[in-house]
CSV table of C-alpha atoms in Angstrom, one decimal:
chain,number,residue,atom,x,y,z
V,1,UNK,CA,8.5,18.6,-5.3
V,2,UNK,CA,10.9,19.9,-2.6
V,3,UNK,CA,10.4,18.7,1.0
V,4,UNK,CA,11.7,20.8,3.8
V,5,UNK,CA,11.7,17.8,6.2
V,6,UNK,CA,13.1,14.7,4.8
V,7,UNK,CA,11.1,11.5,5.0
V,8,UNK,CA,13.5,10.0,7.6
V,9,UNK,CA,13.4,13.2,9.7
V,10,UNK,CA,9.6,13.1,9.9
V,11,UNK,CA,9.8,9.5,11.1
V,12,UNK,CA,12.3,10.4,13.7
V,13,UNK,CA,9.9,13.2,14.9
V,14,UNK,CA,7.1,10.7,15.4
V,15,UNK,CA,9.5,8.3,17.3
V,16,UNK,CA,10.8,11.1,19.5
V,17,UNK,CA,7.3,12.3,20.3
V,18,UNK,CA,6.3,8.8,21.2
V,19,UNK,CA,9.3,8.3,23.4
V,20,UNK,CA,8.7,11.7,25.2
V,21,UNK,CA,4.9,11.8,25.8
V,22,UNK,CA,3.2,8.6,24.7
V,23,UNK,CA,5.2,5.5,25.8
V,24,UNK,CA,5.9,6.9,29.3
V,25,UNK,CA,2.1,7.0,29.9
V,26,UNK,CA,1.4,3.5,28.4
V,27,UNK,CA,-0.3,1.5,31.2
V,28,UNK,CA,0.4,4.4,33.5
V,29,UNK,CA,-2.5,6.8,32.8
V,30,UNK,CA,-4.2,8.4,35.8
V,31,UNK,CA,-8.0,8.7,35.6
V,32,UNK,CA,-7.8,12.5,35.2
V,33,UNK,CA,-5.6,12.0,32.1
V,34,UNK,CA,-8.4,10.3,30.2
V,35,UNK,CA,-11.6,12.0,29.0
V,36,UNK,CA,-14.3,11.6,26.3
V,37,UNK,CA,-14.8,13.9,23.3
V,38,UNK,CA,-18.1,14.1,21.5
V,39,UNK,CA,-19.7,11.0,23.1
V,40,UNK,CA,-18.9,8.5,25.8
V,41,UNK,CA,-16.4,6.0,24.6
V,42,UNK,CA,-14.7,8.4,22.2
V,43,UNK,CA,-11.6,8.7,24.3
V,44,UNK,CA,-8.8,11.2,24.4
V,45,UNK,CA,-5.8,11.3,26.7
V,46,UNK,CA,-3.2,13.8,27.7
V,47,UNK,CA,-0.8,11.8,25.5
V,48,UNK,CA,-3.0,12.4,22.4
V,49,UNK,CA,-3.1,16.1,23.1
V,50,UNK,CA,0.5,16.6,23.9
V,51,UNK,CA,1.7,14.5,21.0
V,52,UNK,CA,-0.4,16.4,18.5
V,53,UNK,CA,0.7,19.8,19.8
V,54,UNK,CA,4.4,18.9,19.3
V,55,UNK,CA,4.0,17.2,15.9
V,56,UNK,CA,1.8,20.1,14.6
V,57,UNK,CA,4.3,22.7,15.9
V,58,UNK,CA,7.2,21.0,14.1
V,59,UNK,CA,5.4,20.6,10.8
V,60,UNK,CA,4.1,24.1,10.9
V,61,UNK,CA,7.6,25.5,11.5
V,62,UNK,CA,8.9,23.5,8.5
V,63,UNK,CA,5.9,24.2,6.3
V,64,UNK,CA,4.3,27.5,7.4
V,65,UNK,CA,1.9,27.6,4.5
V,66,UNK,CA,0.6,24.0,4.8
V,67,UNK,CA,-2.8,23.2,6.4
V,68,UNK,CA,-2.4,20.7,9.3
V,69,UNK,CA,-5.4,18.7,10.2
V,70,UNK,CA,-5.0,17.1,13.6
V,71,UNK,CA,-7.6,14.7,15.1
V,72,UNK,CA,-7.7,16.6,18.4
V,73,UNK,CA,-7.7,20.0,16.8
V,74,UNK,CA,-10.7,18.9,14.7
V,75,UNK,CA,-12.5,17.8,17.8
V,76,UNK,CA,-12.2,21.4,19.0
V,77,UNK,CA,-12.9,23.1,15.7
V,78,UNK,CA,-14.8,21.0,13.1
V,79,UNK,CA,-14.4,23.8,10.5
V,80,UNK,CA,-10.7,22.7,10.0
V,81,UNK,CA,-11.9,19.9,7.8
V,82,UNK,CA,-13.1,22.3,5.1
V,83,UNK,CA,-9.7,24.0,5.1
V,84,UNK,CA,-7.9,20.7,4.8
V,85,UNK,CA,-10.0,19.6,1.8
V,86,UNK,CA,-9.3,22.8,-0.1
V,87,UNK,CA,-5.6,22.9,0.7
V,88,UNK,CA,-3.0,22.6,-2.0
V,89,UNK,CA,-0.5,21.4,0.7
V,90,UNK,CA,-1.6,19.7,3.9
V,91,UNK,CA,-0.8,17.2,6.5
V,92,UNK,CA,-2.9,14.9,8.6
V,93,UNK,CA,-1.9,14.1,12.2
V,94,UNK,CA,-3.2,11.2,14.3
V,95,UNK,CA,-1.2,11.4,17.5
V,96,UNK,CA,-2.4,8.2,19.1
V,97,UNK,CA,-4.4,6.1,16.7
V,98,UNK,CA,-6.2,3.4,18.7
V,99,UNK,CA,-6.6,5.5,21.8
V,100,UNK,CA,-9.0,3.0,23.3
V,101,UNK,CA,-6.4,0.3,22.9
V,102,UNK,CA,-3.8,2.6,24.4
V,103,UNK,CA,-6.1,3.3,27.4
V,104,UNK,CA,-6.7,-0.4,28.0
V,105,UNK,CA,-3.1,-1.4,27.8
V,106,UNK,CA,-3.0,-2.9,24.4
V,107,UNK,CA,0.2,-2.3,22.4
V,108,UNK,CA,-1.9,-2.0,19.2
V,109,UNK,CA,-1.7,1.7,18.8
V,110,UNK,CA,0.3,4.0,16.5
V,111,UNK,CA,1.3,7.5,15.6
V,112,UNK,CA,0.5,8.6,12.0
V,113,UNK,CA,1.1,11.5,9.7
V,114,UNK,CA,0.5,11.9,6.0
V,115,UNK,CA,1.4,14.7,3.5
V,116,UNK,CA,-0.9,15.7,0.7
V,117,UNK,CA,-0.3,17.9,-2.4
V,118,UNK,CA,-3.2,19.1,-4.5
V,119,UNK,CA,-5.5,16.5,-2.9
V,120,UNK,CA,-3.2,13.6,-3.5
V,121,UNK,CA,-1.2,11.8,-0.8
V,122,UNK,CA,2.5,11.9,-1.4
V,123,UNK,CA,4.1,10.6,1.8
V,124,UNK,CA,2.9,8.7,4.8
V,125,UNK,CA,4.3,7.5,8.1
V,126,UNK,CA,3.0,5.0,10.7
V,127,UNK,CA,5.0,4.4,13.8
V,128,UNK,CA,3.9,1.6,16.2
V,129,UNK,CA,5.9,2.4,19.3
V,130,UNK,CA,5.2,-0.7,21.4
V,131,UNK,CA,5.9,-3.0,18.4
V,132,UNK,CA,8.9,-0.8,17.3
V,133,UNK,CA,7.7,-1.0,13.7
V,134,UNK,CA,7.9,1.9,11.2
V,135,UNK,CA,5.9,1.9,8.0
V,136,UNK,CA,6.8,4.6,5.4
V,137,UNK,CA,5.3,5.1,1.9
V,138,UNK,CA,6.1,7.6,-0.8
V,139,UNK,CA,4.0,8.0,-3.9
V,140,UNK,CA,5.6,6.1,-6.8
V,141,UNK,CA,8.4,4.8,-4.6
V,142,UNK,CA,6.8,1.8,-2.8
V,143,UNK,CA,6.6,1.2,0.9
V,144,UNK,CA,8.9,0.0,3.6
V,145,UNK,CA,8.8,-1.6,7.1
V,146,UNK,CA,11.8,-0.6,9.2
V,147,UNK,CA,13.6,0.4,6.1
V,148,UNK,CA,13.0,-2.8,4.2
V,149,UNK,CA,10.9,-2.8,1.1
V,150,UNK,CA,7.5,-4.5,1.4
V,151,UNK,CA,6.4,-7.0,-1.3
V,152,UNK,CA,3.6,-6.3,-3.7
V,153,UNK,CA,0.4,-7.8,-2.4
V,154,UNK,CA,-0.9,-11.1,-3.8
V,155,UNK,CA,-4.3,-12.1,-2.4
V,156,UNK,CA,-4.8,-15.1,-4.7
V,157,UNK,CA,-7.9,-15.8,-6.7
V,158,UNK,CA,-9.9,-17.9,-4.3
V,159,UNK,CA,-12.4,-15.7,-2.4
V,160,UNK,CA,-13.1,-18.5,0.1
V,161,UNK,CA,-9.5,-18.0,1.3
V,162,UNK,CA,-9.7,-14.2,1.7
V,163,UNK,CA,-9.9,-12.9,5.2
V,164,UNK,CA,-11.8,-9.7,5.7
V,165,UNK,CA,-11.8,-7.7,9.0
V,166,UNK,CA,-14.0,-4.9,10.2
V,167,UNK,CA,-13.8,-2.3,12.9
V,168,UNK,CA,-17.7,-2.4,13.2
V,169,UNK,CA,-18.2,-4.9,16.1
V,170,UNK,CA,-21.9,-5.4,15.1
V,171,UNK,CA,-20.8,-6.9,11.8
V,172,UNK,CA,-18.3,-9.4,13.2
V,173,UNK,CA,-19.4,-12.9,12.2
V,174,UNK,CA,-21.5,-11.7,9.3
V,175,UNK,CA,-21.3,-13.9,6.2
V,176,UNK,CA,-20.3,-12.1,3.0
V,177,UNK,CA,-21.0,-14.3,0.1
V,178,UNK,CA,-18.4,-17.1,-0.3
V,179,UNK,CA,-16.0,-15.3,2.0
V,180,UNK,CA,-15.2,-16.4,5.5
V,181,UNK,CA,-17.3,-14.6,8.2
V,182,UNK,CA,-16.1,-11.0,9.0
V,183,UNK,CA,-13.6,-10.9,11.8
V,184,UNK,CA,-12.8,-8.0,14.1
V,185,UNK,CA,-9.9,-5.8,13.0
V,186,UNK,CA,-7.2,-4.7,15.3
V,187,UNK,CA,-9.3,-1.6,16.0
V,188,UNK,CA,-6.6,0.8,15.0
V,189,UNK,CA,-6.0,1.9,11.5
V,190,UNK,CA,-2.3,2.3,12.3
V,191,UNK,CA,-2.3,-1.5,13.0
V,192,UNK,CA,-4.9,-2.6,10.5
V,193,UNK,CA,-3.4,-1.1,7.3
V,194,UNK,CA,0.1,-2.5,8.0
V,195,UNK,CA,-1.5,-5.9,8.7
V,196,UNK,CA,-3.2,-5.7,5.3
V,197,UNK,CA,0.1,-4.6,3.8
V,198,UNK,CA,1.9,-7.7,5.2
V,199,UNK,CA,-0.8,-10.2,4.1
V,200,UNK,CA,-2.4,-10.8,7.5
V,201,UNK,CA,-5.8,-10.2,5.8
V,202,UNK,CA,-7.1,-9.4,2.3
V,203,UNK,CA,-9.7,-6.8,3.1
V,204,UNK,CA,-10.8,-4.2,5.7
V,205,UNK,CA,-14.3,-2.7,6.0
V,206,UNK,CA,-14.7,0.6,7.8
V,207,UNK,CA,-17.7,2.7,8.7
V,208,UNK,CA,-15.6,5.6,10.2
V,209,UNK,CA,-13.8,7.5,7.4
V,210,UNK,CA,-11.9,10.4,8.9
V,211,UNK,CA,-8.8,11.4,6.9
V,212,UNK,CA,-6.3,11.1,9.7
V,213,UNK,CA,-7.3,7.5,10.1
V,214,UNK,CA,-7.2,6.4,6.5
V,215,UNK,CA,-5.0,8.7,4.4
V,216,UNK,CA,-1.7,7.3,5.7
V,217,UNK,CA,-2.7,3.6,5.3
V,218,UNK,CA,-4.3,4.1,2.0
V,219,UNK,CA,-1.0,5.2,0.5
V,220,UNK,CA,0.8,2.4,2.2
V,221,UNK,CA,-1.6,-0.2,0.7
V,222,UNK,CA,-1.8,1.6,-2.7
V,223,UNK,CA,1.9,1.5,-3.2
V,224,UNK,CA,1.8,-2.3,-2.8
V,225,UNK,CA,-0.9,-2.8,-5.4
V,226,UNK,CA,-3.8,-2.7,-3.1
V,227,UNK,CA,-7.0,-0.8,-3.7
V,228,UNK,CA,-8.8,1.5,-1.2
V,229,UNK,CA,-12.1,3.0,-2.2
V,230,UNK,CA,-15.7,3.6,-1.1
V,231,UNK,CA,-18.4,0.9,-1.2
V,232,UNK,CA,-19.8,2.8,-4.1
V,233,UNK,CA,-16.7,2.3,-6.3
V,234,UNK,CA,-15.0,5.7,-5.9
V,235,UNK,CA,-11.2,5.7,-5.2
V,236,UNK,CA,-10.4,6.9,-1.7
V,237,UNK,CA,-8.3,10.1,-1.4
V,238,UNK,CA,-7.7,12.9,1.1
V,239,UNK,CA,-10.6,14.9,-0.1
V,240,UNK,CA,-13.0,12.0,-0.1
V,241,UNK,CA,-16.0,11.8,2.3
V,242,UNK,CA,-17.4,8.3,1.7
V,243,UNK,CA,-20.0,6.5,3.7
V,244,UNK,CA,-17.8,3.4,4.0
V,245,UNK,CA,-14.3,2.5,3.1
V,246,UNK,CA,-13.0,-0.8,1.7
V,247,UNK,CA,-9.2,-1.4,1.9
V,248,UNK,CA,-8.2,-4.4,-0.1
V,249,UNK,CA,-5.2,-6.4,-1.3
V,250,UNK,CA,-6.0,-5.8,-5.0
V,251,UNK,CA,-8.7,-4.9,-7.5
V,252,UNK,CA,-10.1,-8.4,-7.6
V,253,UNK,CA,-10.8,-8.4,-3.8
V,254,UNK,CA,-12.2,-4.8,-4.0
V,255,UNK,CA,-14.6,-5.6,-6.8
V,256,UNK,CA,-15.8,-8.8,-5.2
V,257,UNK,CA,-16.3,-7.2,-1.8
V,258,UNK,CA,-18.3,-4.4,-3.3
V,259,UNK,CA,-20.6,-6.8,-5.0
V,260,UNK,CA,-21.1,-9.0,-2.0
V,261,UNK,CA,-21.6,-6.1,0.5
């Protein structure tokens, strides 16, 4: 497989875009720079839109035959999802993952891109501009944080010690078998998956399953021995459309969570 843009170059692209149009607006957004998409509370900002335009333009220039699925472009044209799922070569773009956090001044947001070939994720990038942390994964080559290799995940064998987080606020505090009660996630997949990759929790439960949210992190976690799949036991991939997603630190956690949930 030949890549027109090297892995490091794509990461620099995300960092440059964040420096140019995202970070300057952090805690500095005017009211007219924030709006809702399909329903109140589903926020989008001028930073989301501008960042996606730039990233998409650069990827399209390097890969003119690839399908590029951007979160904001999808909001304007839902038919783009079908093209992405059919594509032999594609990218997902999430220009500001955790927009609500971004709007409310939380540093827990990220810029994410993933590359897929024949329905399989081959490269993934997560840049957390306020934390200055870069997570990169390549299929078969492991995953790194700021260039340093991340260790293989080891959740241990005691379910009572596993910490499971969810982005579904209504489920926070729910008891799941012998596990500790569900806790709220960091409410940004670009923060959640790296936290799982670094052992800050052993499982994540999601009800929202859009590819731009989960394709990058699923490769990151998978390269470290974790398991990401549906609550019905199907492995998660770019062409998946599950009802719920379980991202876990290993097959033991995944199987146990499926049974308990």
